[in-house]
């Protein structure tokens, strides 16, 4: 865990702002009427206890697979986890997951359809893939709108993760009865754009925060002094997604911007800075 990550807490709250939210799910849900690109139907699942007798199978041994297995077992659900390690013990995926009602493929996007084609007997169960960008001919797409690191979460944290489901898919309640997670439906054609936004906001932000940490260290500064700045920036945009950007871009400080470009001349983040400046300039 980075110095900055270990110094930040996870208590940021979504609040009012220029765009309306739907509440009641333990997290933010943009009103679909306000978003023309991802017309998501927001559904909140009610639950009075799990009441879930399904047998689940999870394919994979990466971080997502480990989180899914941990989450499901913490709920007292029956879950089997197959991976290449199991295969080395001579247990085929078909035999190992023969009793599964729902099978989740927590594998790389490019492998999803090829894996199913190689193991057609798996289609006796309901197949679910977890890719946010890809559409499968053989499996229902259910993307968990969260980033999954090495540290496992609490059951309450998992229960707040939104399920983003393909609009053409059958009811999610049949696959995950009793789960309290918020559900949003998205058209298959919008998935690449939706997931690109997720990557920009999540991976992009993480890379920028890692950059300020290493950059401060190069300047002889303790990177933890950036924590208040980063926390305030995150809280401000969560409270008001349409807030006005501050800093030299908004003030039009040409000389300051030029000095930044000069300082970043040999830095791979020069093009990132230039892109941000150009986007801000063209949007005003």
CSV table of C-alpha atoms in Angstrom, one decimal:
chain,number,residue,atom,x,y,z
A,1,UNK,CA,0.0,0.0,0.0
A,2,UNK,CA,1.4,3.4,-0.9
A,3,UNK,CA,2.0,6.1,1.7
A,4,UNK,CA,-0.8,8.2,0.4
A,5,UNK,CA,-3.3,5.3,0.2
A,6,UNK,CA,-2.6,4.3,3.8
A,7,UNK,CA,-3.2,7.8,4.9
A,8,UNK,CA,-6.6,8.3,3.3
A,9,UNK,CA,-9.8,6.9,4.7
A,10,UNK,CA,-12.8,5.6,2.7
A,11,UNK,CA,-15.4,7.7,4.3
A,12,UNK,CA,-16.1,10.1,1.4
A,13,UNK,CA,-19.8,10.6,0.9
A,14,UNK,CA,-21.7,11.5,-2.2
A,15,UNK,CA,-24.0,14.6,-1.7
A,16,UNK,CA,-26.0,17.2,-3.6
A,17,UNK,CA,-24.8,18.9,-6.7
A,18,UNK,CA,-25.7,19.9,-10.2
A,19,UNK,CA,-26.8,16.3,-11.1
A,20,UNK,CA,-29.5,14.5,-9.2
A,21,UNK,CA,-28.8,11.2,-7.5
A,22,UNK,CA,-31.1,8.3,-6.5
A,23,UNK,CA,-30.5,7.2,-3.0
A,24,UNK,CA,-31.3,4.2,-0.8
A,25,UNK,CA,-28.5,1.9,-2.1
A,26,UNK,CA,-25.7,2.9,0.1
A,27,UNK,CA,-23.9,4.6,-2.8
A,28,UNK,CA,-24.4,7.0,-5.7
A,29,UNK,CA,-26.7,6.3,-8.6
A,30,UNK,CA,-26.9,9.0,-11.3
A,31,UNK,CA,-30.4,9.7,-12.5
A,32,UNK,CA,-30.6,8.0,-15.9
A,33,UNK,CA,-32.6,10.8,-17.4
A,34,UNK,CA,-29.6,13.1,-16.9
A,35,UNK,CA,-27.1,10.8,-18.7
A,36,UNK,CA,-27.6,10.5,-22.4
A,37,UNK,CA,-24.7,8.1,-23.0
A,38,UNK,CA,-25.5,5.4,-20.4
A,39,UNK,CA,-29.2,5.2,-20.0
A,40,UNK,CA,-29.2,3.1,-16.9
A,41,UNK,CA,-32.4,1.8,-15.2
A,42,UNK,CA,-31.8,2.0,-11.5
A,43,UNK,CA,-33.2,-0.8,-9.5
A,44,UNK,CA,-32.8,-1.4,-5.8
A,45,UNK,CA,-33.1,-4.9,-4.6
A,46,UNK,CA,-34.9,-5.5,-1.4
A,47,UNK,CA,-33.9,-8.2,1.0
A,48,UNK,CA,-35.0,-9.6,4.4
A,49,UNK,CA,-32.1,-12.0,4.7
A,50,UNK,CA,-30.3,-14.0,2.1
A,51,UNK,CA,-32.9,-16.8,1.4
A,52,UNK,CA,-30.5,-18.0,-1.4
A,53,UNK,CA,-30.1,-21.7,-2.0
A,54,UNK,CA,-28.1,-21.4,-5.2
A,55,UNK,CA,-24.8,-23.1,-5.6
A,56,UNK,CA,-22.2,-20.7,-7.1
A,57,UNK,CA,-19.0,-21.4,-9.0
A,58,UNK,CA,-16.2,-18.9,-9.5
A,59,UNK,CA,-13.6,-19.4,-12.2
A,60,UNK,CA,-10.3,-17.7,-11.7
A,61,UNK,CA,-7.7,-17.0,-9.1
A,62,UNK,CA,-7.0,-13.3,-9.5
A,63,UNK,CA,-8.0,-10.5,-7.1
A,64,UNK,CA,-11.7,-10.4,-8.3
A,65,UNK,CA,-12.1,-14.1,-7.9
A,66,UNK,CA,-10.7,-14.0,-4.4
A,67,UNK,CA,-13.0,-11.2,-3.4
A,68,UNK,CA,-16.0,-13.0,-4.9
A,69,UNK,CA,-15.3,-16.2,-3.0
A,70,UNK,CA,-14.6,-14.3,0.2
A,71,UNK,CA,-17.8,-12.3,-0.1
A,72,UNK,CA,-20.1,-15.2,-1.0
A,73,UNK,CA,-18.7,-17.4,1.9
A,74,UNK,CA,-19.1,-14.5,4.3
A,75,UNK,CA,-22.8,-14.6,3.4
A,76,UNK,CA,-23.0,-18.3,4.1
A,77,UNK,CA,-23.5,-19.1,0.4
A,78,UNK,CA,-22.3,-22.3,-1.2
A,79,UNK,CA,-19.4,-21.5,-3.6
A,80,UNK,CA,-16.8,-23.5,-5.4
A,81,UNK,CA,-13.7,-21.9,-6.8
A,82,UNK,CA,-12.0,-23.5,-9.8
A,83,UNK,CA,-8.6,-22.3,-11.2
A,84,UNK,CA,-5.7,-23.7,-13.1
A,85,UNK,CA,-4.3,-24.9,-9.7
A,86,UNK,CA,-7.3,-27.1,-9.3
A,87,UNK,CA,-6.9,-28.3,-12.8
A,88,UNK,CA,-3.4,-29.4,-12.0
A,89,UNK,CA,-4.9,-31.8,-9.4
A,90,UNK,CA,-6.8,-33.5,-12.3
A,91,UNK,CA,-10.2,-31.9,-11.6
A,92,UNK,CA,-11.7,-30.6,-14.8
A,93,UNK,CA,-13.7,-27.4,-14.6
A,94,UNK,CA,-16.8,-29.2,-15.9
A,95,UNK,CA,-16.6,-31.9,-13.2
A,96,UNK,CA,-15.6,-29.5,-10.4
A,97,UNK,CA,-18.5,-27.1,-11.1
A,98,UNK,CA,-21.1,-29.7,-12.1
A,99,UNK,CA,-23.3,-28.8,-9.2
A,100,UNK,CA,-23.2,-25.0,-9.7
A,101,UNK,CA,-26.4,-23.2,-10.6
A,102,UNK,CA,-24.6,-19.9,-11.4
A,103,UNK,CA,-21.0,-19.7,-12.6
A,104,UNK,CA,-19.0,-16.4,-12.6
A,105,UNK,CA,-16.1,-16.1,-14.9
A,106,UNK,CA,-13.6,-13.8,-13.1
A,107,UNK,CA,-11.0,-14.1,-15.9
A,108,UNK,CA,-9.4,-11.8,-18.4
A,109,UNK,CA,-11.8,-10.1,-20.9
A,110,UNK,CA,-10.2,-11.6,-23.9
A,111,UNK,CA,-10.4,-15.2,-22.5
A,112,UNK,CA,-14.2,-15.2,-21.7
A,113,UNK,CA,-15.8,-16.5,-24.9
A,114,UNK,CA,-12.9,-18.8,-25.8
A,115,UNK,CA,-13.0,-20.4,-22.4
A,116,UNK,CA,-16.7,-21.1,-22.7
A,117,UNK,CA,-16.4,-22.5,-26.2
A,118,UNK,CA,-13.6,-24.8,-24.9
A,119,UNK,CA,-15.9,-26.0,-22.1
A,120,UNK,CA,-19.4,-26.0,-23.5
A,121,UNK,CA,-20.9,-28.2,-20.7
A,122,UNK,CA,-20.6,-25.1,-18.4
A,123,UNK,CA,-23.6,-23.7,-20.2
A,124,UNK,CA,-25.8,-26.1,-18.2
A,125,UNK,CA,-25.5,-23.4,-15.5
A,126,UNK,CA,-26.2,-19.7,-15.8
A,127,UNK,CA,-23.0,-18.1,-16.9
A,128,UNK,CA,-22.0,-14.6,-15.8
A,129,UNK,CA,-18.9,-12.7,-16.8
A,130,UNK,CA,-17.7,-9.6,-14.9
A,131,UNK,CA,-16.2,-7.5,-17.8
A,132,UNK,CA,-17.3,-3.9,-17.8
A,133,UNK,CA,-16.4,-3.4,-21.4
A,134,UNK,CA,-17.0,-6.7,-23.3
A,135,UNK,CA,-20.2,-8.4,-24.5
A,136,UNK,CA,-20.3,-12.2,-24.6
A,137,UNK,CA,-22.4,-14.4,-26.8
A,138,UNK,CA,-22.6,-17.0,-24.1
A,139,UNK,CA,-22.6,-15.2,-20.7
A,140,UNK,CA,-24.6,-12.4,-19.0
A,141,UNK,CA,-22.5,-9.4,-18.3
A,142,UNK,CA,-22.6,-8.2,-14.6
A,143,UNK,CA,-19.9,-5.6,-13.9
A,144,UNK,CA,-19.1,-4.9,-10.2
A,145,UNK,CA,-18.5,-1.1,-10.1
A,146,UNK,CA,-15.6,-1.2,-7.7
A,147,UNK,CA,-11.8,-1.6,-7.7
A,148,UNK,CA,-10.5,-4.8,-6.1
A,149,UNK,CA,-7.1,-4.7,-4.4
A,150,UNK,CA,-5.2,-7.2,-2.3
A,151,UNK,CA,-7.0,-6.4,0.9
A,152,UNK,CA,-10.4,-8.1,1.3
A,153,UNK,CA,-13.4,-6.0,2.3
A,154,UNK,CA,-16.1,-6.3,4.9
A,155,UNK,CA,-19.5,-7.8,4.0
A,156,UNK,CA,-21.1,-4.4,4.3
A,157,UNK,CA,-18.6,-2.9,1.8
A,158,UNK,CA,-19.3,-5.6,-0.7
A,159,UNK,CA,-23.1,-5.1,-0.3
A,160,UNK,CA,-22.7,-1.5,-1.4
A,161,UNK,CA,-21.0,-2.3,-4.7
A,162,UNK,CA,-23.3,-1.5,-7.7
A,163,UNK,CA,-24.1,-4.2,-10.2
A,164,UNK,CA,-24.1,-2.8,-13.7
A,165,UNK,CA,-26.0,-5.3,-15.8
A,166,UNK,CA,-26.6,-5.5,-19.5
A,167,UNK,CA,-30.1,-4.1,-20.3
A,168,UNK,CA,-30.9,-7.2,-22.4
A,169,UNK,CA,-30.2,-9.6,-19.5
A,170,UNK,CA,-32.8,-11.4,-17.5
A,171,UNK,CA,-33.7,-10.2,-14.0
A,172,UNK,CA,-30.7,-10.0,-11.8
A,173,UNK,CA,-32.8,-11.3,-8.9
A,174,UNK,CA,-32.8,-14.8,-10.3
A,175,UNK,CA,-29.0,-14.9,-10.3
A,176,UNK,CA,-28.3,-13.2,-7.0
A,177,UNK,CA,-31.5,-13.5,-4.8
A,178,UNK,CA,-31.2,-11.7,-1.5
A,179,UNK,CA,-28.3,-9.5,-2.5
A,180,UNK,CA,-28.9,-5.9,-1.4
A,181,UNK,CA,-26.6,-4.3,-4.0
A,182,UNK,CA,-27.9,-1.5,-6.2
A,183,UNK,CA,-28.4,-2.5,-9.8
A,184,UNK,CA,-28.1,-0.3,-12.9
A,185,UNK,CA,-28.9,-1.6,-16.4
A,186,UNK,CA,-26.9,-0.4,-19.4
A,187,UNK,CA,-27.2,-1.0,-23.1
A,188,UNK,CA,-24.5,-3.3,-24.5
A,189,UNK,CA,-23.5,-0.7,-27.1
A,190,UNK,CA,-22.7,1.7,-24.2
A,191,UNK,CA,-20.4,-0.7,-22.3
A,192,UNK,CA,-17.0,0.3,-23.9
A,193,UNK,CA,-17.7,4.0,-23.2
A,194,UNK,CA,-19.0,3.3,-19.7
A,195,UNK,CA,-15.9,1.3,-18.9
A,196,UNK,CA,-13.5,3.8,-20.4
A,197,UNK,CA,-15.0,6.3,-18.0
A,198,UNK,CA,-14.4,3.9,-15.1
A,199,UNK,CA,-10.8,3.4,-16.1
A,200,UNK,CA,-10.2,7.2,-16.5
A,201,UNK,CA,-11.7,8.0,-13.1
A,202,UNK,CA,-10.2,5.0,-11.2
A,203,UNK,CA,-6.9,3.9,-12.7
A,204,UNK,CA,-6.2,7.4,-14.1
A,205,UNK,CA,-6.7,9.0,-10.6
A,206,UNK,CA,-4.6,6.3,-9.0
A,207,UNK,CA,-1.7,6.9,-11.4
A,208,UNK,CA,-1.9,10.7,-10.8
A,209,UNK,CA,-1.9,10.2,-7.0
A,210,UNK,CA,1.1,7.9,-7.3
A,211,UNK,CA,2.8,10.5,-9.5
A,212,UNK,CA,2.5,13.2,-6.9
A,213,UNK,CA,3.9,10.8,-4.3
A,214,UNK,CA,7.0,9.9,-6.3
A,215,UNK,CA,7.4,13.5,-7.5
A,216,UNK,CA,7.3,15.0,-4.0
A,217,UNK,CA,9.8,12.4,-2.9
A,218,UNK,CA,12.1,13.5,-5.7
A,219,UNK,CA,11.7,17.1,-4.4
A,220,UNK,CA,12.7,16.0,-0.9
A,221,UNK,CA,9.2,16.4,0.4
A,222,UNK,CA,7.2,14.0,2.6
A,223,UNK,CA,4.5,12.8,0.3
A,224,UNK,CA,2.0,12.6,3.1
A,225,UNK,CA,1.7,16.4,3.1
A,226,UNK,CA,-0.3,16.0,-0.1
A,227,UNK,CA,-3.1,14.1,1.7
A,228,UNK,CA,-5.2,17.2,2.7
A,229,UNK,CA,-5.0,18.4,-0.9
A,230,UNK,CA,-6.1,15.1,-2.4
A,231,UNK,CA,-8.8,14.5,0.2
A,232,UNK,CA,-10.3,18.0,-0.3
A,233,UNK,CA,-10.2,17.6,-4.1
A,234,UNK,CA,-12.0,14.2,-3.9
A,235,UNK,CA,-14.6,15.4,-1.4
A,236,UNK,CA,-15.3,18.6,-3.5
A,237,UNK,CA,-16.0,16.7,-6.7
A,238,UNK,CA,-18.1,14.1,-4.9
A,239,UNK,CA,-20.2,16.8,-3.3
A,240,UNK,CA,-20.6,18.7,-6.6
A,241,UNK,CA,-19.7,16.8,-9.8
A,242,UNK,CA,-20.1,20.0,-11.8
A,243,UNK,CA,-17.8,22.2,-9.7
A,244,UNK,CA,-15.6,24.7,-11.4
A,245,UNK,CA,-12.0,23.6,-11.7
A,246,UNK,CA,-9.5,25.8,-9.8
A,247,UNK,CA,-5.9,26.5,-10.5
A,248,UNK,CA,-3.9,28.0,-13.5
A,249,UNK,CA,-6.2,26.5,-16.1
A,250,UNK,CA,-9.3,28.4,-14.8
A,251,UNK,CA,-7.3,31.6,-14.1
A,252,UNK,CA,-5.6,31.6,-17.5
A,253,UNK,CA,-2.2,31.9,-15.9
A,254,UNK,CA,-0.2,31.5,-19.2
A,255,UNK,CA,3.2,32.0,-17.7
A,256,UNK,CA,2.6,29.5,-14.9
A,257,UNK,CA,1.4,26.9,-17.4
A,258,UNK,CA,4.4,27.5,-19.6
A,259,UNK,CA,6.7,26.9,-16.6
A,260,UNK,CA,4.8,23.7,-15.8
A,261,UNK,CA,5.3,22.5,-19.4
A,262,UNK,CA,9.0,23.3,-19.2
A,263,UNK,CA,9.4,21.4,-15.9
A,264,UNK,CA,7.7,18.3,-17.4
A,265,UNK,CA,9.6,18.4,-20.6
A,266,UNK,CA,11.3,15.1,-20.0
A,267,UNK,CA,8.5,13.6,-18.0
A,268,UNK,CA,6.1,11.0,-19.5
A,269,UNK,CA,3.3,13.0,-17.8
A,270,UNK,CA,3.9,16.0,-20.1
A,271,UNK,CA,1.3,14.7,-22.6
A,272,UNK,CA,-1.2,14.1,-19.7
A,273,UNK,CA,-0.8,17.7,-18.5
A,274,UNK,CA,-1.1,19.0,-22.1
A,275,UNK,CA,-4.3,16.9,-22.6
A,276,UNK,CA,-5.9,18.3,-19.4
A,277,UNK,CA,-5.0,21.8,-20.4
A,278,UNK,CA,-6.4,21.4,-23.9
A,279,UNK,CA,-9.6,19.8,-22.7
A,280,UNK,CA,-10.2,22.6,-20.2
A,281,UNK,CA,-9.4,25.3,-22.8
A,282,UNK,CA,-11.7,23.7,-25.4
A,283,UNK,CA,-14.6,23.3,-22.9
A,284,UNK,CA,-14.7,27.0,-22.1
